[in-house]
PDB file of C-alpha atoms and ligand atoms in Angstrom:
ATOM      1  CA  UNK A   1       0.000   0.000   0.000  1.00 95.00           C
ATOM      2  CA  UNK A   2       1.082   3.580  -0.987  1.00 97.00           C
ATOM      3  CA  UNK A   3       0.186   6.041   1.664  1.00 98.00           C
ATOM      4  CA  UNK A   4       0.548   9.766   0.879  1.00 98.00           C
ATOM      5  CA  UNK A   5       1.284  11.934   3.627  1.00 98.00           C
ATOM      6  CA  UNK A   6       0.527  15.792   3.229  1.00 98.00           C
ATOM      7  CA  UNK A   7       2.449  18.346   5.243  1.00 98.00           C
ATOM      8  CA  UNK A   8       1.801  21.903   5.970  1.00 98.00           C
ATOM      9  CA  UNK A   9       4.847  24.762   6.983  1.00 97.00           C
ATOM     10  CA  UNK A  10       3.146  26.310   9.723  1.00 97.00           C
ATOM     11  CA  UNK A  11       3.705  29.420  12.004  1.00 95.00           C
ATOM     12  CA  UNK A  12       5.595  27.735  14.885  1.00 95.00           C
ATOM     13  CA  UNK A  13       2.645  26.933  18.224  1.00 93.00           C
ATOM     14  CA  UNK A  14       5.832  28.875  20.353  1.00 93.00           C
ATOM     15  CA  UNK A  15       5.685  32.102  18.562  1.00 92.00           C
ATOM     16  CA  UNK A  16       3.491  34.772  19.546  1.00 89.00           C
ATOM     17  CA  UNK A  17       1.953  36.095  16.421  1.00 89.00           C
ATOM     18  CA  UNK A  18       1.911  39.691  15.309  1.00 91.00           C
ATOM     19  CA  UNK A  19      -1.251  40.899  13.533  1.00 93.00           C
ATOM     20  CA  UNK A  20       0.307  43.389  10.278  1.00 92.00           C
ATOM     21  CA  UNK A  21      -0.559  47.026  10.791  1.00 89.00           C
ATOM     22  CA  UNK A  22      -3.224  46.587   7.821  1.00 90.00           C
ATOM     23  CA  UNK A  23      -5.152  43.821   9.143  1.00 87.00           C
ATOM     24  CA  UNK A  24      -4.858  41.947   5.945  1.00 87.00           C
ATOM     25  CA  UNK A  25      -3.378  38.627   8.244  1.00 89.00           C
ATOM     26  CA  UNK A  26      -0.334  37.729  10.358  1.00 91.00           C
ATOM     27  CA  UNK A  27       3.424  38.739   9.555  1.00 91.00           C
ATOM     28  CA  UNK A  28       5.278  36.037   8.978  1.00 88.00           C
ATOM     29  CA  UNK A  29       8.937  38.074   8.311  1.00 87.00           C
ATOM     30  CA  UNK A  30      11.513  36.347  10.089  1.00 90.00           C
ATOM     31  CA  UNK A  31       9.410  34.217  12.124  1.00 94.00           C
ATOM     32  CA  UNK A  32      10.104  30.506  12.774  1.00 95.00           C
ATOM     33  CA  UNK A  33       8.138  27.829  10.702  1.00 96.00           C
ATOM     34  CA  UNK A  34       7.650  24.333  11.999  1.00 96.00           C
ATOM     35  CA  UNK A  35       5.526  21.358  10.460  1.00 98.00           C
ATOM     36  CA  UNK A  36       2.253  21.525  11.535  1.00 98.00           C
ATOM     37  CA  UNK A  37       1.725  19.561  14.586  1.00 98.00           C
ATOM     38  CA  UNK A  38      -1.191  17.620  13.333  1.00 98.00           C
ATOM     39  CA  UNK A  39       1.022  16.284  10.228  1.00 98.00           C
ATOM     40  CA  UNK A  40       4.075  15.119  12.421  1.00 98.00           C
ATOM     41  CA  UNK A  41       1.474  12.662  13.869  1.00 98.00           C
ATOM     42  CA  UNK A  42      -0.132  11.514  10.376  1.00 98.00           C
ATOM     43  CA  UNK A  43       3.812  10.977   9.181  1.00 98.00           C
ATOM     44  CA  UNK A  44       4.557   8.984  12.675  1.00 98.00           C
ATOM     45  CA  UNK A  45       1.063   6.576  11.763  1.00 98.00           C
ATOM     46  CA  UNK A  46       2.523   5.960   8.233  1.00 98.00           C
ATOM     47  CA  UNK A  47       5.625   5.462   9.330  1.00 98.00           C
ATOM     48  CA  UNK A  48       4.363   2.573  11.899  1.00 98.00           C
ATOM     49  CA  UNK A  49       2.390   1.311   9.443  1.00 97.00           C
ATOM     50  CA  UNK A  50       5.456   0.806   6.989  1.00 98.00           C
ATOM     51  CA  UNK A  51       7.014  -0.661  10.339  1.00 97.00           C
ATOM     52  CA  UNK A  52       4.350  -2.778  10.474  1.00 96.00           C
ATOM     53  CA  UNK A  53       4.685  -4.047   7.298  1.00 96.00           C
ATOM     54  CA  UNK A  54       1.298  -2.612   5.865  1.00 95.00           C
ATOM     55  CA  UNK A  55       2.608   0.247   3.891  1.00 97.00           C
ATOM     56  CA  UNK A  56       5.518   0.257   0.958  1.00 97.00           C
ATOM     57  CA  UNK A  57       6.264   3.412   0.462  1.00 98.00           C
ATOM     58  CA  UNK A  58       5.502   6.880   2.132  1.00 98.00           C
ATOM     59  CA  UNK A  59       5.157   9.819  -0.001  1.00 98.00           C
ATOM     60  CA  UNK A  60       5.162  13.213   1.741  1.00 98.00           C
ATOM     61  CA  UNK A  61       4.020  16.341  -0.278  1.00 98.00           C
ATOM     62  CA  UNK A  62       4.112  20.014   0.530  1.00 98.00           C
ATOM     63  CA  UNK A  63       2.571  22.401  -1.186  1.00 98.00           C
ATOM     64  CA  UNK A  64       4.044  26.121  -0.009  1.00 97.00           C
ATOM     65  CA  UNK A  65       6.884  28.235  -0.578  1.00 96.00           C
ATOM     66  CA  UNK A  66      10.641  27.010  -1.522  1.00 97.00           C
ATOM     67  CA  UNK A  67      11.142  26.809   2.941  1.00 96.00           C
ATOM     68  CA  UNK A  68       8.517  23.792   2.558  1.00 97.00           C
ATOM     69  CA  UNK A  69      11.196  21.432   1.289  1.00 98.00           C
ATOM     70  CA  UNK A  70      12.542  21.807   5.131  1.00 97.00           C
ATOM     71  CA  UNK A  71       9.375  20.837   6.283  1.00 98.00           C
ATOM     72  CA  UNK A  72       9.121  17.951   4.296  1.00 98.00           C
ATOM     73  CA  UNK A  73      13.035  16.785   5.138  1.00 98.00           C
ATOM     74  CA  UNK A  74      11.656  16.913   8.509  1.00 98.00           C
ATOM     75  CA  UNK A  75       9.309  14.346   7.727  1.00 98.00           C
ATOM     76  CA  UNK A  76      11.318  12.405   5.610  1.00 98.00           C
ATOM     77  CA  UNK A  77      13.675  12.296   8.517  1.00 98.00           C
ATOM     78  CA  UNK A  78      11.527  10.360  10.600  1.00 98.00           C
ATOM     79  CA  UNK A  79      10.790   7.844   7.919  1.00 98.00           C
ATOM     80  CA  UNK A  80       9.403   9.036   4.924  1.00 98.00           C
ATOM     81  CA  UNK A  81      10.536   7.677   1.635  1.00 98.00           C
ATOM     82  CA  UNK A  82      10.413  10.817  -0.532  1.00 98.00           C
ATOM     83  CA  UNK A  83       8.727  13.740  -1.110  1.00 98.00           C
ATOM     84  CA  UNK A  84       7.002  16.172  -3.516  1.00 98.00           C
ATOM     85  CA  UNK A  85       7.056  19.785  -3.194  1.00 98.00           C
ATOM     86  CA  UNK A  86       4.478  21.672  -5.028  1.00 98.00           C
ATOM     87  CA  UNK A  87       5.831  25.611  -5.152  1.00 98.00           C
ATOM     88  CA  UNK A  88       3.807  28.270  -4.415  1.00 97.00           C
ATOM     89  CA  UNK A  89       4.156  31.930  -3.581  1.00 91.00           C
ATOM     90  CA  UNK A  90       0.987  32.588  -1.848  1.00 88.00           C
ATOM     91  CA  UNK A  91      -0.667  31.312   0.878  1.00 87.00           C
ATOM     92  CA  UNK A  92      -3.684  28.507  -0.704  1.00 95.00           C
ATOM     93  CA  UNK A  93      -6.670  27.673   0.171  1.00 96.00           C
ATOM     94  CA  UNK A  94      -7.983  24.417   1.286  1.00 97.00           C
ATOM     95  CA  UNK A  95     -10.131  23.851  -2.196  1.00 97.00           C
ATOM     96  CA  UNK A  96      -7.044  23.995  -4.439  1.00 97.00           C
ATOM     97  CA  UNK A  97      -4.500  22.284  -1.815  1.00 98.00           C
ATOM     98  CA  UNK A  98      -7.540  19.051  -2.018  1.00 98.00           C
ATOM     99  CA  UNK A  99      -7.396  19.443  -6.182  1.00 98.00           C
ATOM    100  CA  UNK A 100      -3.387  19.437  -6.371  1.00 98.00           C
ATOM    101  CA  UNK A 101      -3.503  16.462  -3.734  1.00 98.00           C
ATOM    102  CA  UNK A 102      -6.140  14.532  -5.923  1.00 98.00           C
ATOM    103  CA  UNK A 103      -3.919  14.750  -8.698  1.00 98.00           C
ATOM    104  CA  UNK A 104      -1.095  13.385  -7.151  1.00 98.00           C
ATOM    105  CA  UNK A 105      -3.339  10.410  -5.668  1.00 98.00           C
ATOM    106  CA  UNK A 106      -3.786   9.891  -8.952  1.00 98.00           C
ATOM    107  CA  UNK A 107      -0.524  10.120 -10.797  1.00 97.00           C
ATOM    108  CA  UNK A 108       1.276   8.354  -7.618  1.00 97.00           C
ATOM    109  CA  UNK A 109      -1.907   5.342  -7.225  1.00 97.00           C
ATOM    110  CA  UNK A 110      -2.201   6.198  -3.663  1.00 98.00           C
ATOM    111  CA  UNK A 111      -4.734   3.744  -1.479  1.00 98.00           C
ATOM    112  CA  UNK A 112      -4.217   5.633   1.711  1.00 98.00           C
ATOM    113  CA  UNK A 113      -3.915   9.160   2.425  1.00 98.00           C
ATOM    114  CA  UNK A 114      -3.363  10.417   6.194  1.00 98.00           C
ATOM    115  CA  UNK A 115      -3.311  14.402   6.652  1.00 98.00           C
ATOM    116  CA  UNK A 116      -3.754  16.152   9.820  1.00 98.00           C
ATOM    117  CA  UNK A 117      -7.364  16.798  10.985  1.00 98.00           C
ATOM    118  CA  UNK A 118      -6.592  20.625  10.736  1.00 97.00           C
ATOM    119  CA  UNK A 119      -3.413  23.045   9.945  1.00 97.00           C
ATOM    120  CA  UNK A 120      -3.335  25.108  12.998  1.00 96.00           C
ATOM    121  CA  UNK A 121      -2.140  28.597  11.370  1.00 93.00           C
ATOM    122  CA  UNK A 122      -6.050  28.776   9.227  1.00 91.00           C
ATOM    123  CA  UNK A 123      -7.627  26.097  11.236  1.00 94.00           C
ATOM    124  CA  UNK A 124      -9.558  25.244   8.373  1.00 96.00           C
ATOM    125  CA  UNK A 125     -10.286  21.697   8.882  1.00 97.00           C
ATOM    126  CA  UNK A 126     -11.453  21.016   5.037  1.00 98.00           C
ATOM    127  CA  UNK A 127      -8.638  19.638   3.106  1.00 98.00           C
ATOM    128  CA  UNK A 128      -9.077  16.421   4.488  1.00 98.00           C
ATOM    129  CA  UNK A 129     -12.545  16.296   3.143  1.00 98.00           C
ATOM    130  CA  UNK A 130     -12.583  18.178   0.105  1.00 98.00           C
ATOM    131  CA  UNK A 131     -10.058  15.585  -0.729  1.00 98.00           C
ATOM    132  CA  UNK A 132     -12.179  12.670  -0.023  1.00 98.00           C
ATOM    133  CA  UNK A 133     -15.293  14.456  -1.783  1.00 98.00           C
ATOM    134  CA  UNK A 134     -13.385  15.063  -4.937  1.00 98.00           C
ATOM    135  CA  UNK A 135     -11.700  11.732  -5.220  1.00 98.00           C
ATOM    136  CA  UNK A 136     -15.143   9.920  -4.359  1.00 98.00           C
ATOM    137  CA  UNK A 137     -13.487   8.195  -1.133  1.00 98.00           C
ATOM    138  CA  UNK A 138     -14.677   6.936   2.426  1.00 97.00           C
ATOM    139  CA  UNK A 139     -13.010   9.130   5.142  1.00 97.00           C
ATOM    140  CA  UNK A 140     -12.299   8.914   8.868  1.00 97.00           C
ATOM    141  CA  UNK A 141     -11.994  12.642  10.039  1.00 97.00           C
ATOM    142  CA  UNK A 142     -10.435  13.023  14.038  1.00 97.00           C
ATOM    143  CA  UNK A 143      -8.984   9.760  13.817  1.00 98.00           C
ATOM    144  CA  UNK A 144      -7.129   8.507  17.632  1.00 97.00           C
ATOM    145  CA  UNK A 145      -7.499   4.947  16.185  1.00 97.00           C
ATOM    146  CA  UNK A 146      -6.844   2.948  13.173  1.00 98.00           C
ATOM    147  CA  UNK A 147      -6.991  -0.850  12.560  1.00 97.00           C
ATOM    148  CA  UNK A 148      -6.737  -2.154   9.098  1.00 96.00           C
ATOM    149  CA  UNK A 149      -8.512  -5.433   8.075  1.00 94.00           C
ATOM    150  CA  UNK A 150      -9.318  -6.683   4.213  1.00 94.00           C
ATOM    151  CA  UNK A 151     -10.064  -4.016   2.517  1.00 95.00           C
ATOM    152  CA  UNK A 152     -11.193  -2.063   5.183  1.00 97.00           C
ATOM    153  CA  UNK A 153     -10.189   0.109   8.025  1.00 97.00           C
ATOM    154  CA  UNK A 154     -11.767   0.820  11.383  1.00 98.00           C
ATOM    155  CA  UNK A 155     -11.522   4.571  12.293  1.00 98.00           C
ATOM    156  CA  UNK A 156     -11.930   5.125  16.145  1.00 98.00           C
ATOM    157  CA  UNK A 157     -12.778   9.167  16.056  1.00 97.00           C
ATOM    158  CA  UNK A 158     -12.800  11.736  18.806  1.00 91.00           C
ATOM    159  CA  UNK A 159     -16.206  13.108  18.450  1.00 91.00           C
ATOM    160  CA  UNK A 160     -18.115  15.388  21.334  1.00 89.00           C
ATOM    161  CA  UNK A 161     -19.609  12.898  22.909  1.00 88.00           C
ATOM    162  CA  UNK A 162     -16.550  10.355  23.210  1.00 92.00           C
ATOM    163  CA  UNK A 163     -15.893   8.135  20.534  1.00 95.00           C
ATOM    164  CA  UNK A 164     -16.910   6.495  17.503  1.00 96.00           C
ATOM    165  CA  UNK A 165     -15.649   4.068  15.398  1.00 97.00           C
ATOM    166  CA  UNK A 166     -16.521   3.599  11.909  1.00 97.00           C
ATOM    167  CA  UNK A 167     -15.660   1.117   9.290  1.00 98.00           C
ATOM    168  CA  UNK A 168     -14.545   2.379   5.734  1.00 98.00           C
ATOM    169  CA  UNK A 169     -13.610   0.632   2.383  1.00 97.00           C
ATOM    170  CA  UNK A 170     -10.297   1.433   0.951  1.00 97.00           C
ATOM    171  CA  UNK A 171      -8.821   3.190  -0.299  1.00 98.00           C
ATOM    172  CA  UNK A 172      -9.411   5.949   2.504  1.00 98.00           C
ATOM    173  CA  UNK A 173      -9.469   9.235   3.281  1.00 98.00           C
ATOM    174  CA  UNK A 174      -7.861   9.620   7.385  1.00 98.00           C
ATOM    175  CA  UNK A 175      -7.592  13.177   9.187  1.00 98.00           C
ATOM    176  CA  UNK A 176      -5.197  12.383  12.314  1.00 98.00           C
ATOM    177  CA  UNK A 177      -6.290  13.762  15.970  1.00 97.00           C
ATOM    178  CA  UNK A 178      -3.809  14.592  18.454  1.00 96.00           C
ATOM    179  CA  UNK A 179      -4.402  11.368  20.594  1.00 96.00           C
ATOM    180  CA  UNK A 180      -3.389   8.736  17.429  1.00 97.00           C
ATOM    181  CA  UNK A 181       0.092   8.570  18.740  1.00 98.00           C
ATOM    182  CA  UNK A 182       3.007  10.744  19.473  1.00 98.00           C
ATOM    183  CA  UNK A 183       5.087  11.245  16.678  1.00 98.00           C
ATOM    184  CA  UNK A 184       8.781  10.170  17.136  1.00 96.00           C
ATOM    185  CA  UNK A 185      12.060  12.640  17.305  1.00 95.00           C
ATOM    186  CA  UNK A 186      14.208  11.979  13.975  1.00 95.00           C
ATOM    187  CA  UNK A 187      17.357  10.488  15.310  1.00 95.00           C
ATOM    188  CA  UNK A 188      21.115  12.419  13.781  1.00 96.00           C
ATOM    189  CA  UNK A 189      21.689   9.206  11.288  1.00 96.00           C
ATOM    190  CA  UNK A 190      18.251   9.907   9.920  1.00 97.00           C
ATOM    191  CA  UNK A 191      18.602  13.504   9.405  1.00 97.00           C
ATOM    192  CA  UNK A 192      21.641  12.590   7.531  1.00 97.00           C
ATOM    193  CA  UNK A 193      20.093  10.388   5.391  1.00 97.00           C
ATOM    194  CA  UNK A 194      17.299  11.767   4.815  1.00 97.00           C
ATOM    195  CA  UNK A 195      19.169  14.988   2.934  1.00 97.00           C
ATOM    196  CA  UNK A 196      19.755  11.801   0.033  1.00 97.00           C
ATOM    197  CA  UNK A 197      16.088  11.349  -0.476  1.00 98.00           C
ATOM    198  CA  UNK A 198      14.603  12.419  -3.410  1.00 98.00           C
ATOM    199  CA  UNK A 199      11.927  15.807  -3.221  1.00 98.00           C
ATOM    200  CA  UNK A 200      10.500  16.332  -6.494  1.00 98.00           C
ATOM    201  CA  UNK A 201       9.637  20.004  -7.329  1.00 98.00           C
ATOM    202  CA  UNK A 202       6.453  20.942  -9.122  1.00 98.00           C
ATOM    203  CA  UNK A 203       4.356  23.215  -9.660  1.00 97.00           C
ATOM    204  CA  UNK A 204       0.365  23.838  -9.335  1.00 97.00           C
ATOM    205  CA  UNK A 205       0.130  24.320 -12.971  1.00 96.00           C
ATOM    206  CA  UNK A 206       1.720  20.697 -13.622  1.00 97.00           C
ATOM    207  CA  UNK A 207      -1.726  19.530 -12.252  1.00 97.00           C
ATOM    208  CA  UNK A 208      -3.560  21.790 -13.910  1.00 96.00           C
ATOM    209  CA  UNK A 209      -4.811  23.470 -11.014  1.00 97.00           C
ATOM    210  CA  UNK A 210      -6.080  27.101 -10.777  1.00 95.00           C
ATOM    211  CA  UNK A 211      -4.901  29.014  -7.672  1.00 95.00           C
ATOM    212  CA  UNK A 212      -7.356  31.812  -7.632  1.00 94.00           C
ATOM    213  CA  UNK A 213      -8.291  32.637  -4.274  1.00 92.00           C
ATOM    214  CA  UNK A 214     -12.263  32.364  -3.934  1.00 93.00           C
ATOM    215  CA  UNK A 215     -12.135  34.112  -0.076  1.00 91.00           C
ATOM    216  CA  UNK A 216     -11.231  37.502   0.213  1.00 90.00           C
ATOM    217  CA  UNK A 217     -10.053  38.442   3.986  1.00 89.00           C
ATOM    218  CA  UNK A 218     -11.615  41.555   5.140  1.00 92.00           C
ATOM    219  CA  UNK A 219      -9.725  41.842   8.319  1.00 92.00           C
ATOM    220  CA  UNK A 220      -7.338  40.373  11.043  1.00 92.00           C
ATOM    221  CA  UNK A 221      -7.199  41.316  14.463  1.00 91.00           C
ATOM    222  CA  UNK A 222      -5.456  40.716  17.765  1.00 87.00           C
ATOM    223  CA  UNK A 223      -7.940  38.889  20.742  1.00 85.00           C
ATOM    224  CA  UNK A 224      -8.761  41.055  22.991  1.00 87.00           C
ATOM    225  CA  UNK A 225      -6.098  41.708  26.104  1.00 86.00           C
ATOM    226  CA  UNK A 226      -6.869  39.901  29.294  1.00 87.00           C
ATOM    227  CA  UNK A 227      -7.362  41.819  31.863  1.00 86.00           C
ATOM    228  CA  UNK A 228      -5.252  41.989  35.120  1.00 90.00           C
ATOM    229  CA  UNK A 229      -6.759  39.818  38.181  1.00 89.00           C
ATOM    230  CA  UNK A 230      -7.547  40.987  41.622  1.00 89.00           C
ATOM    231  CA  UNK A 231      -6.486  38.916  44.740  1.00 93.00           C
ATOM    232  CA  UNK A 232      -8.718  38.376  47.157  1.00 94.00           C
ATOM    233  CA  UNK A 233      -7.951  37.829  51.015  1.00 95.00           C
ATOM    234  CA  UNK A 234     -10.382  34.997  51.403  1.00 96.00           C
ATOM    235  CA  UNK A 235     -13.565  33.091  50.346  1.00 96.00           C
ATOM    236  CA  UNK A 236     -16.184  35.332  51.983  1.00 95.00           C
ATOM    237  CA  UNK A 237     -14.438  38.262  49.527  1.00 95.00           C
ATOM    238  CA  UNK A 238     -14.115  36.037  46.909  1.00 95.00           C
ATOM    239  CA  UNK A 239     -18.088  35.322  46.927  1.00 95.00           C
ATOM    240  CA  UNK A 240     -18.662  38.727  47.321  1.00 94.00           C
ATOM    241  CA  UNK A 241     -17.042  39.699  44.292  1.00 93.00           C
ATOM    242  CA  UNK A 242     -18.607  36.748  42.245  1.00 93.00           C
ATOM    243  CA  UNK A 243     -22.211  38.037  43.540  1.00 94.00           C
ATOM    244  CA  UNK A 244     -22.337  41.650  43.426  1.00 93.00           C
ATOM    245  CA  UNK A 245     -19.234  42.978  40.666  1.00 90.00           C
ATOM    246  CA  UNK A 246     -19.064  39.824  38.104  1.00 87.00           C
ATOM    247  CA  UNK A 247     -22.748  38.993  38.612  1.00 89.00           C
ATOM    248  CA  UNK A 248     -22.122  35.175  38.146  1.00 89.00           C
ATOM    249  CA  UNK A 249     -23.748  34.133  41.359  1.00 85.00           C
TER     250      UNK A 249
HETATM  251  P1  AMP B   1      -6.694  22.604   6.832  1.00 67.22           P
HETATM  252  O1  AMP B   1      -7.866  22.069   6.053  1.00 67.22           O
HETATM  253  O2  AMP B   1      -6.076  23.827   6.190  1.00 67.22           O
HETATM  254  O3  AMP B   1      -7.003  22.818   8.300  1.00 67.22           O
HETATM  255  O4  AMP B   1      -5.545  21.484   6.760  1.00 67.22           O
HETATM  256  C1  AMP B   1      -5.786  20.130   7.086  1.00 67.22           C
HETATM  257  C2  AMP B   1      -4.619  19.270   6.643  1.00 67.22           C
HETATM  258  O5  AMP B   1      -4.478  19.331   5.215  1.00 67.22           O
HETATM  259  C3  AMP B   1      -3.254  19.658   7.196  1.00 67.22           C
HETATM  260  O6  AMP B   1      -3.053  19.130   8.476  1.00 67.22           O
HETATM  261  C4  AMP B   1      -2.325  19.029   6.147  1.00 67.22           C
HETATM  262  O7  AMP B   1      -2.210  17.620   6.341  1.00 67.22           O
HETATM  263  C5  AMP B   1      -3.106  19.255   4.845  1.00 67.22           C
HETATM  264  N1  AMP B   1      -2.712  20.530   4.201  1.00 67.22           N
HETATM  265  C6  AMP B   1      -3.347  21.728   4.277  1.00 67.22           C
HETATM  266  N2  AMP B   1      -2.670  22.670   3.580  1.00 67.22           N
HETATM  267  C7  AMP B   1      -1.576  22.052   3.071  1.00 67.22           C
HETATM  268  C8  AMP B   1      -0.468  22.468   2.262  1.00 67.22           C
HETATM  269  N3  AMP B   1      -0.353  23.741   1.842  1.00 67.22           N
HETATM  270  N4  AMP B   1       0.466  21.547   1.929  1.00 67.22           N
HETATM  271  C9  AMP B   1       0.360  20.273   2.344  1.00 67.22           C
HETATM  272  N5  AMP B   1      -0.648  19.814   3.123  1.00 67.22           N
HETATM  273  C10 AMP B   1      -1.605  20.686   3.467  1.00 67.22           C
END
């Protein structure tokens, strides 16, 4: 089985981000970039599934600026076989990240594909299943659980309630959830190595896909600043407080 594993360069979760004076998003000028968390855990379930000896070959694919060929060493580092990077210069929306994906699924005869369930610098939480829509495929969105039988694969999913688990055909659409597993550190000998695996560069126009934003953003803004606490000398205060200036009791 070919499993493809997409990978997003994302605003690192460390960094505090800085709204631009315009409002038109977040400055990204000399910030760090990390792979999104979501996608180190989707490359650590292919990886143990190649471990396992249910996967041949992992193919990771970015689809961002020239940077995003770190992000996708990074993966291939911890045990993916090679990668695709699809250039860009702008950021792209979910719609045409799902088309360019399909496309590769495609060309590459992918049976699984395992993405994160959301990048967290949009926190869009479609590409998973735009991809799944267009290719005509069963998905398991949230995943925390996956067991593979004939043809099939049992999702367990993290869904408000607890959890769920459904049974899909393959070839399969998964969206991994922080509890599927925690991804692995890539050890010095795999760094090294992985700088000798192949990344293929391509572009969006190779797959015949129109970038054309269909959102405009109208603006961006920072939350609004906490404000400071008060400490209170004891409970009889604290109630006090709670019943007559917040009004909550
Ligand atoms: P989103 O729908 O933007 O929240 O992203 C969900 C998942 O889709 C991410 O966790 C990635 O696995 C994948 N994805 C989104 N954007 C990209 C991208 N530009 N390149 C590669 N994978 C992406």
């Amino acid at each position: 089985m070919k499993v493809l594993v997409p990978v997003k360069r994302v605003i690192d979760y460390n960094v505090k981000v800085r709204v631009k004076s315009d409002g038109s998003g977040v400055d990204l000028a000399n910030v760090k970039m990390l792979m999104n968390p979501f996608d180190e855990i989707a490359v650590e379930e292919a990886i143990r599934l190649k471990e396992a000896g249910k996967a041949d070959e992992i193919v990771i694919v970015s689809v961002g600026p020239q940077q995003a060929q770190e992000t996708i060493r990074t993966a291939l580092a911890m045990g993916g076989d090679r990668g695709i990077l699809v250039k860009v210069e702008d950021t792209v929306e979910p719609l045409a990240v799902a088309k360019i994906l399909k496309a590769i699924v495609e060309e590459e005869g992918s049976e699984l594909v395992i993405l994160g369930k959301q990048a967290i610098d949009d926190d869009c939480n479609q590409t998973g299943q735009m991809l799944s829509a267009l290719l005509g495929w069963s998905q398991g969105a949230f995943a925390s659980e996956l067991k593979f039988g004939e043809g099939t694969v049992d999702v367990t999913r993290e869904i408000d309630g607890g959890l769920q688990t459904v049974q899909l055909k393959m070839p399969a659409i998964v969206t991994a959830d922080l509890r599927l597993n925690e991804p692995r550190y890539a050890s010095l000998p795999n760094i090294m190595k992985a700088k000798k695996k192949p990344i293929a560069e391509k572009a969006a126009a190779d797959y015949g896909v129109d970038l054309t934003p269909r959102l405009s953003v109208i603006t961006t803004s920072e939350p609004a600043a906490r404000q400071a606490g008060v400490k209170v000398a004891d409970v009889a205060e604290l109630v006090s407080k709670l019943k007559n200036e917040a009004g909550v009791l």
